[in-house]
CSV table of C-alpha atoms and ligand atoms in Angstrom, one decimal:
chain,number,residue,atom,x,y,z
A,1,MET,CA,41.5,-8.6,-21.1
A,2,GLU,CA,41.5,-11.0,-24.0
A,3,ALA,CA,43.4,-9.7,-27.0
A,4,GLY,CA,41.4,-8.9,-30.0
A,5,ARG,CA,38.1,-8.4,-28.1
A,6,ARG,CA,36.8,-5.0,-27.6
A,7,TRP,CA,35.0,-4.3,-24.4
A,8,THR,CA,31.6,-2.7,-25.0
A,9,ARG,CA,28.9,-2.2,-22.5
A,10,ARG,CA,26.4,-4.1,-24.6
A,11,GLY,CA,28.8,-7.0,-25.2
A,12,PHE,CA,29.6,-7.2,-21.5
A,13,LEU,CA,26.0,-7.2,-20.4
A,14,ALA,CA,25.0,-9.7,-23.0
A,15,GLY,CA,28.0,-11.8,-22.1
A,16,VAL,CA,27.1,-12.1,-18.5
A,17,GLY,CA,23.5,-12.9,-19.4
A,18,VAL,CA,22.0,-9.8,-17.9
A,19,VAL,CA,20.2,-8.7,-21.0
A,20,ALA,CA,18.1,-11.8,-21.3
A,21,GLY,CA,16.4,-11.1,-18.0
A,22,LEU,CA,15.5,-7.5,-18.8
A,23,SER,CA,12.1,-6.2,-20.0
A,24,ALA,CA,11.8,-5.3,-23.7
A,25,GLY,CA,11.8,-1.6,-22.8
A,26,ALA,CA,15.0,-1.9,-20.8
A,27,ARG,CA,16.6,-3.9,-23.6
A,28,ARG,CA,15.7,-1.2,-26.1
A,29,ALA,CA,17.1,1.5,-23.8
A,30,LEU,CA,20.3,-0.5,-23.5
A,31,SER,CA,20.7,-0.9,-27.2
A,32,SER,CA,20.4,2.8,-27.7
A,33,ILE,CA,23.1,3.7,-25.2
A,34,GLY,CA,25.6,5.8,-27.2
A,35,PRO,CA,28.8,7.6,-26.4
A,36,VAL,CA,28.4,9.7,-23.2
A,37,LEU,CA,28.4,13.0,-25.0
A,38,GLY,CA,25.5,12.0,-27.2
A,39,VAL,CA,23.2,11.4,-24.3
A,40,PRO,CA,20.5,14.0,-23.4
A,41,PRO,CA,21.2,15.5,-20.0
A,42,LEU,CA,18.8,14.6,-17.1
A,43,THR,CA,16.9,17.5,-15.7
A,44,THR,CA,15.0,17.6,-12.4
A,45,ALA,CA,11.6,17.8,-14.2
A,46,ASN,CA,11.1,14.0,-14.5
A,47,PRO,CA,14.3,12.0,-14.6
A,48,TYR,CA,12.4,8.7,-14.8
A,49,GLU,CA,10.6,9.7,-17.9
A,50,GLU,CA,13.9,11.1,-19.4
A,51,LEU,CA,15.4,7.7,-18.8
A,52,GLY,CA,12.4,6.1,-20.5
A,53,VAL,CA,10.9,4.6,-17.4
A,54,LYS,CA,7.3,5.3,-16.5
A,55,ALA,CA,6.5,6.7,-13.1
A,56,VAL,CA,3.8,4.8,-11.3
A,57,VAL,CA,0.7,5.8,-9.2
A,58,ASN,CA,1.1,3.5,-6.2
A,59,ALA,CA,-2.2,2.1,-4.9
A,60,GLN,CA,-0.4,-1.1,-3.8
A,61,GLY,CA,1.6,-0.2,-0.7
A,62,THR,CA,5.2,0.1,0.5
A,63,MET,CA,6.7,-2.1,-2.2
A,64,THR,CA,10.4,-2.2,-2.6
A,65,TYR,CA,10.0,-3.0,-6.3
A,66,LEU,CA,8.2,0.4,-6.7
A,67,GLY,CA,10.7,2.4,-4.7
A,68,GLY,CA,9.1,1.9,-1.2
A,69,SER,CA,7.6,5.2,-0.1
A,70,LEU,CA,8.1,8.9,-1.0
A,71,ILE,CA,10.3,11.1,1.3
A,72,ARG,CA,8.7,14.3,2.5
A,73,PRO,CA,10.1,17.8,1.5
A,74,GLU,CA,11.5,18.3,5.0
A,75,VAL,CA,13.5,15.0,4.6
A,76,GLU,CA,14.7,16.0,1.2
A,77,ALA,CA,15.8,19.3,2.6
A,78,VAL,CA,18.0,17.9,5.4
A,79,MET,CA,19.4,15.3,2.9
A,80,CYS,CA,20.5,18.2,0.6
A,81,ALA,CA,22.0,20.0,3.5
A,82,ALA,CA,23.8,16.9,4.6
A,83,ALA,CA,25.2,16.5,1.0
A,84,LYS,CA,27.1,19.8,1.4
A,85,HIS,CA,29.7,18.6,4.0
A,86,TYR,CA,32.1,15.8,4.8
A,87,VAL,CA,31.7,14.2,8.2
A,88,ASN,CA,33.2,11.2,10.1
A,89,ILE,CA,30.7,8.5,9.2
A,90,VAL,CA,31.1,6.4,12.4
A,91,ASP,CA,30.7,9.5,14.6
A,92,LEU,CA,27.5,10.3,12.6
A,93,HIS,CA,26.2,6.8,13.0
A,94,VAL,CA,26.7,6.9,16.8
A,95,ALA,CA,25.2,10.4,17.1
A,96,ALA,CA,22.2,9.6,14.9
A,97,GLY,CA,21.6,6.4,16.8
A,98,ALA,CA,21.6,8.3,20.1
A,99,ARG,CA,19.1,10.8,18.8
A,100,ILE,CA,16.8,8.1,17.5
A,101,ALA,CA,17.0,6.3,20.9
A,102,GLN,CA,16.2,9.6,22.6
A,103,MET,CA,13.2,10.2,20.3
A,104,LEU,CA,11.9,6.7,20.9
A,105,LYS,CA,12.6,6.9,24.7
A,106,LEU,CA,14.5,3.6,24.5
A,107,PRO,CA,15.8,2.1,27.7
A,108,GLU,CA,19.2,3.4,28.9
A,109,ASP,CA,21.2,0.3,27.6
A,110,TYR,CA,19.7,0.5,24.1
A,111,THR,CA,20.6,2.6,21.1
A,112,ALA,CA,19.8,2.6,17.4
A,113,TYR,CA,21.7,2.2,14.2
A,114,VAL,CA,20.7,3.4,10.7
A,115,THR,CA,21.2,0.5,8.4
A,116,SER,CA,20.7,0.1,4.7
A,117,GLY,CA,17.2,-1.3,5.4
A,118,ALA,CA,15.6,-3.9,7.6
A,119,ALA,CA,17.3,-6.6,5.4
A,120,GLY,CA,20.7,-5.0,6.1
A,121,ALA,CA,19.9,-4.8,9.8
A,122,ILE,CA,19.3,-8.6,9.9
A,123,VAL,CA,22.8,-9.1,8.4
A,124,SER,CA,24.7,-6.7,10.6
A,125,GLY,CA,22.8,-7.7,13.7
A,126,THR,CA,23.4,-11.4,13.1
A,127,ALA,CA,27.1,-10.7,12.4
A,128,ALA,CA,27.3,-8.6,15.6
A,129,VAL,CA,26.3,-11.5,17.8
A,130,ILE,CA,28.5,-14.0,16.0
A,131,THR,CA,31.8,-12.0,16.0
A,132,GLY,CA,31.4,-9.8,19.0
A,133,ASN,CA,34.2,-7.2,18.8
A,134,ASN,CA,36.9,-9.8,17.9
A,135,PRO,CA,38.8,-8.3,14.9
A,136,GLU,CA,39.8,-11.7,13.6
A,137,PHE,CA,36.3,-13.0,13.6
A,138,ILE,CA,35.0,-9.8,11.9
A,139,GLU,CA,37.5,-10.3,9.1
A,140,ARG,CA,36.8,-14.0,8.8
A,141,ILE,CA,33.0,-14.1,8.8
A,142,PRO,CA,31.1,-15.9,6.9
A,143,ASP,CA,33.8,-18.6,7.6
A,144,LEU,CA,32.6,-19.3,11.1
A,145,THR,CA,35.4,-21.6,12.3
A,146,GLY,CA,35.6,-21.2,16.0
A,147,MET,CA,32.5,-19.0,16.3
A,148,LYS,CA,28.9,-19.6,17.1
A,149,SER,CA,27.2,-20.9,13.9
A,150,GLU,CA,23.5,-21.5,14.6
A,151,VAL,CA,20.4,-19.4,14.7
A,152,ILE,CA,17.2,-20.8,16.1
A,153,ILE,CA,13.9,-19.9,14.3
A,154,GLN,CA,10.4,-21.3,14.4
A,155,LYS,CA,9.7,-23.6,11.4
A,156,SER,CA,6.6,-21.4,10.5
A,157,HIS,CA,8.8,-18.3,10.6
A,158,ARG,CA,11.1,-19.3,7.7
A,159,TYR,CA,10.7,-16.5,5.1
A,160,PRO,CA,12.6,-15.0,2.1
A,161,PHE,CA,14.6,-12.7,4.4
A,162,ASP,CA,16.1,-15.5,6.4
A,163,HIS,CA,18.6,-15.5,3.5
A,164,GLN,CA,20.0,-12.4,5.3
A,165,ILE,CA,20.7,-14.6,8.3
A,166,ARG,CA,22.1,-17.5,6.2
A,167,CYS,CA,24.5,-15.2,4.3
A,168,CYS,CA,26.4,-14.8,7.6
A,169,GLY,CA,27.4,-18.5,7.2
A,170,ILE,CA,24.8,-19.5,9.7
A,171,LYS,CA,22.9,-22.8,9.9
A,172,LEU,CA,19.2,-22.2,10.7
A,173,VAL,CA,17.8,-24.6,13.3
A,174,GLU,CA,14.0,-25.0,13.1
A,175,VAL,CA,11.9,-25.6,16.1
A,176,GLU,CA,8.1,-25.6,16.8
A,177,THR,CA,7.5,-25.7,20.6
A,178,PRO,CA,9.1,-24.0,23.6
A,179,ASP,CA,10.5,-27.4,24.6
A,180,GLU,CA,12.1,-28.0,21.2
A,181,LEU,CA,13.6,-24.5,21.4
A,182,ARG,CA,15.2,-25.2,24.9
A,183,LYS,CA,16.6,-28.5,23.6
A,184,ALA,CA,18.0,-26.9,20.4
A,185,VAL,CA,20.1,-24.4,22.4
A,186,CYS,CA,23.8,-25.4,22.5
A,187,ASP,CA,27.2,-23.7,22.6
A,188,LYS,CA,26.8,-23.0,18.9
A,189,THR,CA,23.7,-20.9,19.3
A,190,ALA,CA,24.3,-17.3,18.3
A,191,LEU,CA,20.7,-15.9,18.2
A,192,LEU,CA,17.0,-16.6,18.5
A,193,PHE,CA,15.2,-15.1,15.5
A,194,PHE,CA,11.5,-14.0,15.4
A,195,THR,CA,9.6,-13.0,12.2
A,196,ASN,CA,7.1,-10.6,13.6
A,197,TYR,CA,4.4,-10.7,10.8
A,198,LEU,CA,4.2,-14.5,11.2
A,199,ASN,CA,3.4,-14.3,14.9
A,200,SER,CA,0.0,-16.0,14.5
A,201,ALA,CA,1.6,-18.8,12.4
A,202,GLY,CA,4.0,-19.9,15.2
A,203,ARG,CA,3.3,-21.9,18.3
A,204,ILE,CA,5.6,-19.6,20.3
A,205,LYS,CA,4.1,-16.1,20.3
A,206,VAL,CA,6.1,-12.8,20.3
A,207,ASP,CA,6.2,-12.1,24.0
A,208,GLU,CA,6.9,-15.7,25.0
A,209,PHE,CA,9.8,-15.9,22.5
A,210,ALA,CA,11.4,-12.9,24.2
A,211,ARG,CA,11.0,-14.4,27.6
A,212,LEU,CA,12.5,-17.7,26.5
A,213,ALA,CA,15.5,-15.9,25.0
A,214,LYS,CA,16.1,-14.1,28.3
A,215,GLU,CA,15.7,-17.4,30.3
A,216,LEU,CA,18.2,-19.1,28.0
A,217,ARG,CA,20.5,-16.1,27.9
A,218,ILE,CA,20.7,-16.0,24.1
A,219,PRO,CA,20.3,-12.7,22.2
A,220,SER,CA,17.0,-12.3,20.4
A,221,PHE,CA,16.1,-10.5,17.2
A,222,ASN,CA,12.6,-9.4,16.0
A,223,ASP,CA,12.1,-8.5,12.3
A,224,ALA,CA,9.3,-6.0,12.5
A,225,ALA,CA,10.1,-4.3,9.1
A,226,ALA,CA,6.7,-3.4,8.0
A,227,ASP,CA,5.0,-3.4,11.4
A,228,THR,CA,4.6,0.3,12.0
A,229,PRO,CA,1.9,1.9,12.1
A,230,PRO,CA,0.8,1.9,14.9
A,231,VAL,CA,3.6,4.1,16.2
A,232,SER,CA,3.5,2.1,19.5
A,233,ARG,CA,5.0,-0.9,17.8
A,234,LEU,CA,8.3,1.0,17.4
A,235,THR,CA,9.0,0.4,21.1
A,236,GLU,CA,6.7,-2.5,22.0
A,237,TYR,CA,9.2,-5.2,21.2
A,238,VAL,CA,12.1,-3.6,23.0
A,239,SER,CA,9.8,-3.4,26.0
A,240,MET,CA,9.2,-7.1,25.7
A,241,GLY,CA,12.9,-7.7,26.0
A,242,TYR,CA,14.1,-8.2,22.4
A,243,ASP,CA,17.8,-7.4,22.2
A,244,MET,CA,17.4,-6.3,18.6
A,245,VAL,CA,14.4,-5.1,16.6
A,246,THR,CA,14.4,-3.8,13.0
A,247,PHE,CA,12.0,-1.5,11.1
A,248,SER,CA,12.3,-0.5,7.5
A,249,GLY,CA,13.1,3.2,7.0
A,250,GLY,CA,11.6,3.4,3.5
A,251,LYS,CA,8.2,2.0,4.2
A,252,ALA,CA,5.5,3.8,6.3
A,253,ILE,CA,8.0,5.9,8.1
A,254,ARG,CA,8.8,7.5,4.7
A,255,GLY,CA,12.6,7.7,5.3
A,256,PRO,CA,15.1,7.2,2.6
A,257,GLN,CA,14.4,4.0,0.7
A,258,CYS,CA,17.8,2.6,1.4
A,259,ALA,CA,17.7,3.1,5.1
A,260,GLY,CA,16.3,1.2,8.1
A,261,LEU,CA,16.4,1.1,11.9
A,262,LEU,CA,18.2,-1.4,14.0
A,263,LEU,CA,17.3,-0.9,17.6
A,264,GLY,CA,19.3,-2.8,20.1
A,265,ARG,CA,21.5,-3.2,23.2
A,266,LYS,CA,24.4,-0.8,23.0
A,267,GLY,CA,27.1,-3.5,23.1
A,268,ILE,CA,25.5,-5.4,20.2
A,269,ILE,CA,24.9,-2.2,18.1
A,270,GLY,CA,28.6,-1.3,18.6
A,271,ASN,CA,29.6,-4.7,17.2
A,272,ALA,CA,27.1,-4.3,14.3
A,273,ILE,CA,28.8,-1.1,13.4
A,274,LEU,CA,32.2,-2.8,13.5
A,275,ASN,CA,30.9,-5.3,10.9
A,276,THR,CA,29.7,-2.7,8.5
A,277,SER,CA,30.8,0.1,6.1
A,278,PRO,CA,32.9,2.2,6.4
A,279,TYR,CA,35.1,-0.6,7.8
A,280,GLU,CA,36.4,-2.4,4.7
A,281,ASP,CA,37.3,-6.0,5.6
A,282,THR,CA,33.8,-6.7,6.8
A,283,LEU,CA,30.7,-8.7,5.9
A,284,CYS,CA,28.5,-5.7,5.6
A,285,ARG,CA,30.9,-3.3,3.7
A,286,ALA,CA,28.4,-3.6,0.8
A,287,GLN,CA,25.6,-2.2,3.0
A,288,LYS,CA,26.9,1.3,2.8
A,289,VAL,CA,24.6,4.0,4.2
A,290,GLY,CA,25.4,7.5,3.0
A,291,LYS,CA,25.6,10.5,5.3
A,292,GLU,CA,22.5,11.9,3.5
A,293,GLU,CA,20.4,8.8,4.3
A,294,ILE,CA,21.6,8.7,7.9
A,295,VAL,CA,20.4,12.3,8.5
A,296,GLY,CA,17.3,11.8,6.4
A,297,MET,CA,16.3,8.8,8.5
A,298,VAL,CA,16.5,10.8,11.7
A,299,LYS,CA,14.4,13.5,10.2
A,300,ALA,CA,11.8,11.1,8.8
A,301,LEU,CA,11.4,9.4,12.1
A,302,GLU,CA,11.0,12.8,13.9
A,303,LEU,CA,8.2,13.8,11.4
A,304,TYR,CA,6.6,10.3,11.7
A,305,LEU,CA,6.5,10.5,15.5
A,306,GLU,CA,5.0,14.0,15.3
A,307,ASP,CA,2.3,13.0,12.8
A,308,ASP,CA,-1.4,13.1,13.6
A,309,HIS,CA,-1.9,9.4,12.9
A,310,GLU,CA,-5.6,9.4,13.5
A,311,ALA,CA,-6.1,12.2,10.9
A,312,LEU,CA,-3.9,10.2,8.5
A,313,THR,CA,-5.9,7.1,8.9
A,314,ARG,CA,-9.1,9.0,8.4
A,315,GLU,CA,-7.7,10.4,5.2
A,316,TRP,CA,-6.7,6.9,3.9
A,317,TRP,CA,-10.2,5.7,4.6
A,318,ARG,CA,-11.6,8.7,2.8
A,319,ARG,CA,-9.6,8.0,-0.3
A,320,LEU,CA,-10.7,4.4,-0.4
A,321,ASP,CA,-14.3,5.4,0.2
A,322,GLN,CA,-14.1,7.8,-2.8
A,323,ILE,CA,-12.7,5.0,-5.0
A,324,ALA,CA,-15.4,2.6,-3.8
A,325,ALA,CA,-18.2,5.2,-4.4
A,326,GLN,CA,-17.1,5.5,-8.1
A,327,LEU,CA,-16.9,1.7,-8.5
A,328,LYS,CA,-20.4,1.3,-7.0
A,329,ARG,CA,-21.9,2.8,-10.2
A,330,LEU,CA,-20.6,-0.2,-12.1
A,331,ASP,CA,-23.0,-3.2,-12.3
A,332,GLY,CA,-21.4,-6.3,-10.8
A,333,VAL,CA,-18.4,-4.6,-9.1
A,334,SER,CA,-18.1,-4.7,-5.3
A,335,THR,CA,-15.6,-3.7,-2.7
A,336,ALA,CA,-14.7,-4.9,0.8
A,337,TYR,CA,-12.5,-3.4,3.5
A,338,HIS,CA,-10.0,-4.9,5.7
A,339,VAL,CA,-7.1,-3.9,8.0
A,340,PRO,CA,-4.3,-6.4,8.5
A,341,GLU,CA,-3.6,-7.0,12.2
A,342,ILE,CA,0.2,-6.9,11.6
A,343,ALA,CA,2.4,-5.8,8.7
A,344,ASN,CA,1.0,-2.8,7.0
A,345,HIS,CA,-1.7,-2.2,9.6
A,346,VAL,CA,-3.5,0.3,7.4
A,347,PRO,CA,-6.9,0.4,5.6
A,348,SER,CA,-6.9,-1.9,2.6
A,349,MET,CA,-9.7,-2.4,0.0
A,350,GLN,CA,-10.5,-5.4,-2.1
A,351,VAL,CA,-12.2,-5.0,-5.4
A,352,PHE,CA,-14.3,-7.9,-6.8
A,353,TRP,CA,-16.3,-8.3,-10.0
A,354,ASP,CA,-18.8,-10.7,-11.5
A,355,PRO,CA,-16.9,-12.7,-14.1
A,356,ARG,CA,-20.1,-13.0,-16.2
A,357,LYS,CA,-20.2,-9.2,-16.5
A,358,TYR,CA,-16.4,-8.5,-17.0
A,359,SER,CA,-14.1,-10.7,-18.9
A,360,LEU,CA,-11.0,-10.2,-16.8
A,361,ALA,CA,-8.9,-12.4,-14.5
A,362,PRO,CA,-7.4,-10.6,-11.4
A,363,ALA,CA,-3.8,-11.0,-12.7
A,364,ASP,CA,-4.8,-9.5,-16.1
A,365,ALA,CA,-6.5,-6.6,-14.3
A,366,ALA,CA,-3.4,-5.7,-12.4
A,367,LYS,CA,-1.3,-5.9,-15.6
A,368,PHE,CA,-3.9,-3.8,-17.5
A,369,LEU,CA,-3.7,-1.0,-14.8
A,370,LEU,CA,0.1,-1.1,-14.7
A,371,ALA,CA,0.3,-0.9,-18.5
A,372,GLY,CA,-2.1,2.1,-18.6
A,373,GLN,CA,-1.5,5.8,-18.9
A,374,PRO,CA,-1.0,6.8,-16.1
A,375,SER,CA,0.4,3.5,-14.8
A,376,ILE,CA,-1.3,2.3,-11.6
A,377,ALA,CA,0.1,-0.4,-9.3
A,378,VAL,CA,-2.4,-2.4,-7.3
A,379,GLY,CA,-2.1,-5.7,-5.3
A,380,GLN,CA,-3.6,-8.8,-6.8
A,381,GLY,CA,-5.3,-11.6,-5.0
A,382,ARG,CA,-6.8,-14.9,-6.2
A,383,GLU,CA,-10.3,-13.4,-6.3
A,384,GLY,CA,-9.8,-9.8,-7.1
A,385,LEU,CA,-7.6,-6.7,-6.6
A,386,SER,CA,-6.3,-5.3,-3.4
A,387,LEU,CA,-5.6,-1.6,-2.9
A,388,THR,CA,-4.2,0.7,-0.2
A,389,ALA,CA,-4.3,4.5,-0.2
A,390,PHE,CA,-1.5,5.3,2.2
A,391,MET,CA,1.2,5.6,-0.4
A,392,LEU,CA,-1.0,7.7,-2.8
A,393,GLN,CA,-0.1,11.4,-3.3
A,394,PRO,CA,-3.0,13.8,-2.5
A,395,GLY,CA,-5.6,13.7,-5.3
A,396,GLU,CA,-4.3,10.4,-6.9
A,397,GLU,CA,-7.3,8.6,-5.5
A,398,LYS,CA,-9.2,10.2,-8.5
A,399,ILE,CA,-6.7,8.8,-10.9
A,400,VAL,CA,-7.0,5.3,-9.4
A,401,ALA,CA,-10.9,5.4,-9.4
A,402,ALA,CA,-10.9,6.6,-13.1
A,403,GLY,CA,-8.3,3.9,-14.1
A,404,LEU,CA,-10.4,1.2,-12.5
A,405,GLU,CA,-13.6,2.4,-14.1
A,406,ARG,CA,-11.9,2.6,-17.5
A,407,MET,CA,-10.6,-0.9,-17.0
A,408,PHE,CA,-14.1,-2.3,-16.2
A,409,ARG,CA,-15.7,-0.5,-19.1
A,410,ALA,CA,-13.1,-1.9,-21.5
A,411,HIS,CA,-13.8,-5.4,-20.4
A,412,THR,CA,-17.6,-5.3,-20.1
A,413,VAL,CA,-19.1,-8.5,-21.6
B,501,PLP,C1,10.3,-5.1,3.8
B,501,PLP,C2,10.7,-6.2,4.7
B,501,PLP,C3,12.1,-6.5,4.9
B,501,PLP,C4,13.2,-5.8,4.1
B,501,PLP,O1,13.2,-4.5,4.5
B,501,PLP,P1,14.1,-3.4,3.7
B,501,PLP,O2,14.0,-2.2,4.6
B,501,PLP,O3,13.5,-3.2,2.4
B,501,PLP,O4,15.5,-3.9,3.7
B,501,PLP,C5,12.4,-7.5,5.8
B,501,PLP,N1,11.5,-8.2,6.4
B,501,PLP,C6,10.1,-7.9,6.3
B,501,PLP,C7,9.1,-8.7,7.1
B,501,PLP,C8,9.7,-6.9,5.4
B,501,PLP,O5,8.4,-6.6,5.2
């Protein structure tokens, strides 16, 4: 450390430019951080509020920026039980994966792996097919000298999470047609990657892509992170022949937020484990999954598979209907429903309004609701707001309806 310069938390954060990017509230909280003993203890009542951060009513969906989804009491209970003992983490990973494969009735040569999330599954799955079980390769990645270094993806399937492929040192090779794909395959090809929610955007559809991978004998990966419900999707892509498929644990399955599922061929999953924490000189050491999350993920999936999904869907519609009924009383406000085919295949409601009757742009409407008390998060489109009800807690539909009504009344022209 430099002589004559005292290390302080504020000085350090300011020095690295972190403070500049924070919200005003976060900056205020940072400036009031005192010596440890002068800080009020957190209780279990509302730790967020005690930290000065507002809890949010989530009418938007399974958004990572809001904390994903809420675990159920049963999941919380097994996570607390898991926190009371030490365990060999690799043994636990293998056993949890076997249990998940059993619950999903995966084919004999498949198993599962609880990763830090779908994004983490993309990194460790890609690393697995690059390094195999070669210890030198595992230590050297993302320097890919002497290893396969290309992943083929459809041009229309490029998306933010392909950063998780590129961070393995990989060059992405873009193709559009089956012919281009065949020609792009060479001895450097490690993987064929499919972005499930972009299925309709690509010339090669999800089932044909899996067939091509098999024909060309290259491993295939399908990112289906937000693509359950329906439950059937959890096994559909393995049935098509994908060698690896990922789902987020902390979205509709309501597992721990920092967990996800990587389903895959046993050999590949074994190599994914070798590339990940607790092993230290690995690419994915930073993707640690705790014993509590591993066990919580198993329990969450068990509950999810046992759910009455039709009853849940009816309840989500009922909540949206209730909000719509209240909004109908407002002159010039209308609603419309829609269910995305893929990615969050759940009831969703758009709210529109006559701009001559309410002076409010959609972006300002979303901000107004988020800044309100209670704070309500909704999605925002070009023409209006977009709501889902599947992440609401029972009764919160009333809060959302009242919040929307307050907003419109406050902006009546
Ligand atoms: C949410 C999402 C991810 C990231 O999943 P995490 O579980 O948050 O890591 C990746 N791909 C898609 C398509 C997603 O929707």
